[in-house]
Amino acid sequence: GTKKKATCPGLGLFYTILSAFLFSVASLFLKKIEDVHSVEVSAFRCVFQMAFVLPGLIYYKTGFLGPKGKRIFLFFRGFLGSTAMVLLYYAYQVMPLADATVITFTSPVFTSLLAWIFLKEKYSLWDLLFTLFAITGVILIARPPFLFGSHVTGIEGSYTNHLKGTIAAILSTLSAASTIVILRKVGKSVHYFLSIWYYAVIGLVGCVIALFVLNEWRLPHCGRDRVFLILIGLLGLGGQIFLTKALQIEKAGPVSIMRTMDVVFAFILQVLFLNHLPTWWTVGGALCVVASSSGTAIRKWRHSVKKAKQREI
């Protein structure tokens, strides 16, 4: 018989690091874009997603609507996923890159909480502790005046924009966590390409409507910004591909832990290219959030390994 091709040890983790790097560079380019609204950037990203997914839908013959009983879940997956993207891009534009990135890494903690509420999954005292750690990290980054005083240092622009960015990043994280819960509910009954298709189509429609309502649609004024928009789409797509490949050949636990490299890359890029040194408050918040998301990932990983061993017995 044919021998199964051996997988290179650590290849999945390498794909995860590469994915984290591509996402971080895309975020850096987003910070460099001038005078283009985050909703418009999101619309360009959706166009790239559609261009990539369409040939896959045709090749795998999945159709464009999906199974009848799953369409409502796919709609909300697309709506919440695209909402998370728009809010995250807005947060990147109005607050330090590292701060916004750190807040997004509270997603695993909130996913556990929402899965407990809606899917009746187990939620232990450890999960509660990790949730409190994540909230502490967000507070250290947001630094509300009623706790830290009226003179907040180490932020970009005004504190009002910093607060708006923090709220947008938190809402983005909650939307992303809700998306993961919906994908768990749908399971493997819907092809991965179809899920991305809903995300891109609903996101594009929503972005176009929002741009007309806000009257923010405009072509970038210079060639550099247009190049950045194309690169954001390509890098975001590349990051998504490598993350998907990583999850196909590696367990979810190690991938989730390695994804914290996003935070490391965000700090490095912020210092090197944006000339913005993170404050000790941000570093402390990052440590809390990374510890929280890593702890959640390790617990999930150990639980899945334990269940696999029980099945073998």
Phi, psi and omega in degrees: 000169179283139179277140178287131181294127182288136178278136179295125180301131178083001182297320180298320179291325176296317177300322180295315179297318179296319177298315179299319180294316181296317178298320182293318178295321176299320178295322177298315178298325177298321177294330184278342181290137181249135169062032173235125184293149181300329179294322179292320176300318179297322179298317177298320179298319179296322179298317178296320178298315181297317181298327180282320188280326185306311177299326179294320177297319180291317183295315182273356177054048181274344189082179183248352183248332181086175179301144184302318183287349184252356188294323180295322177293320179295323178298311180292329175298315179294317182295311182290322180296315180290325176298318177300320180295313181299313181296321179294317179297322177296317179298319178299325185283332188249356179220166180305143183303314182296320181299312181296319180297317180298316182299323181296338182277007169277357183305314180301325181292314180289332175297317178299319181294314180291325177295325176294320183287313190259332182251001179060030175284159183294137178226109188262179176296328176298317178298320177297319179297317179295324177297316179296322176299315181297316179297321177299317178299318179295320179297319179296328179280316181290323180049064180300140184301329182290346175253325187248005181088173186277343181259093181261126183252165174078024179246165176265127178069216182275159178292332178299314177294322178299318179292319177299317179297320179297315179297317179298319180294321178295314179296324176298318180295318179295320178295318179295319178296320177297323178298317180295321177298318179295318179296324175295321180296319180289322180071212183267012181284347180238134181294146182302320180298322180294323177297316179292325180299313177299318179302315184286315184293309180296322178298316181295314179299314180297320180294318180297315178299314181297322181294322178290321179295316181280347184056046184248002183287126176201148174283143177303142186286332184234163181296329182298316180295325178293321176296318179299320179298317179295317181294322178300316178298314181292317181292320177297319178294317178297318177299319179295319181296311182292326177293320178297316179296324179297318181289339179283331185243359181224152178295151185296327183300303178301324179296316180298321179292316182292335179294344176295351173299338174307316181295317180298312180297321180298317178297315182296312182295323180296319180287317186285319190248343180248357178051042181233107180282129178291147178279167177294333176297317179295318179298316178297317177297321179297318179297319178297314183291317180296318177298320180294310182292323178293318178299318178297316181296317181296318179297317178297319181296312180297322179295319180292322177295319179297317179294322179296320179294321179296324178293323179294325179290000000 
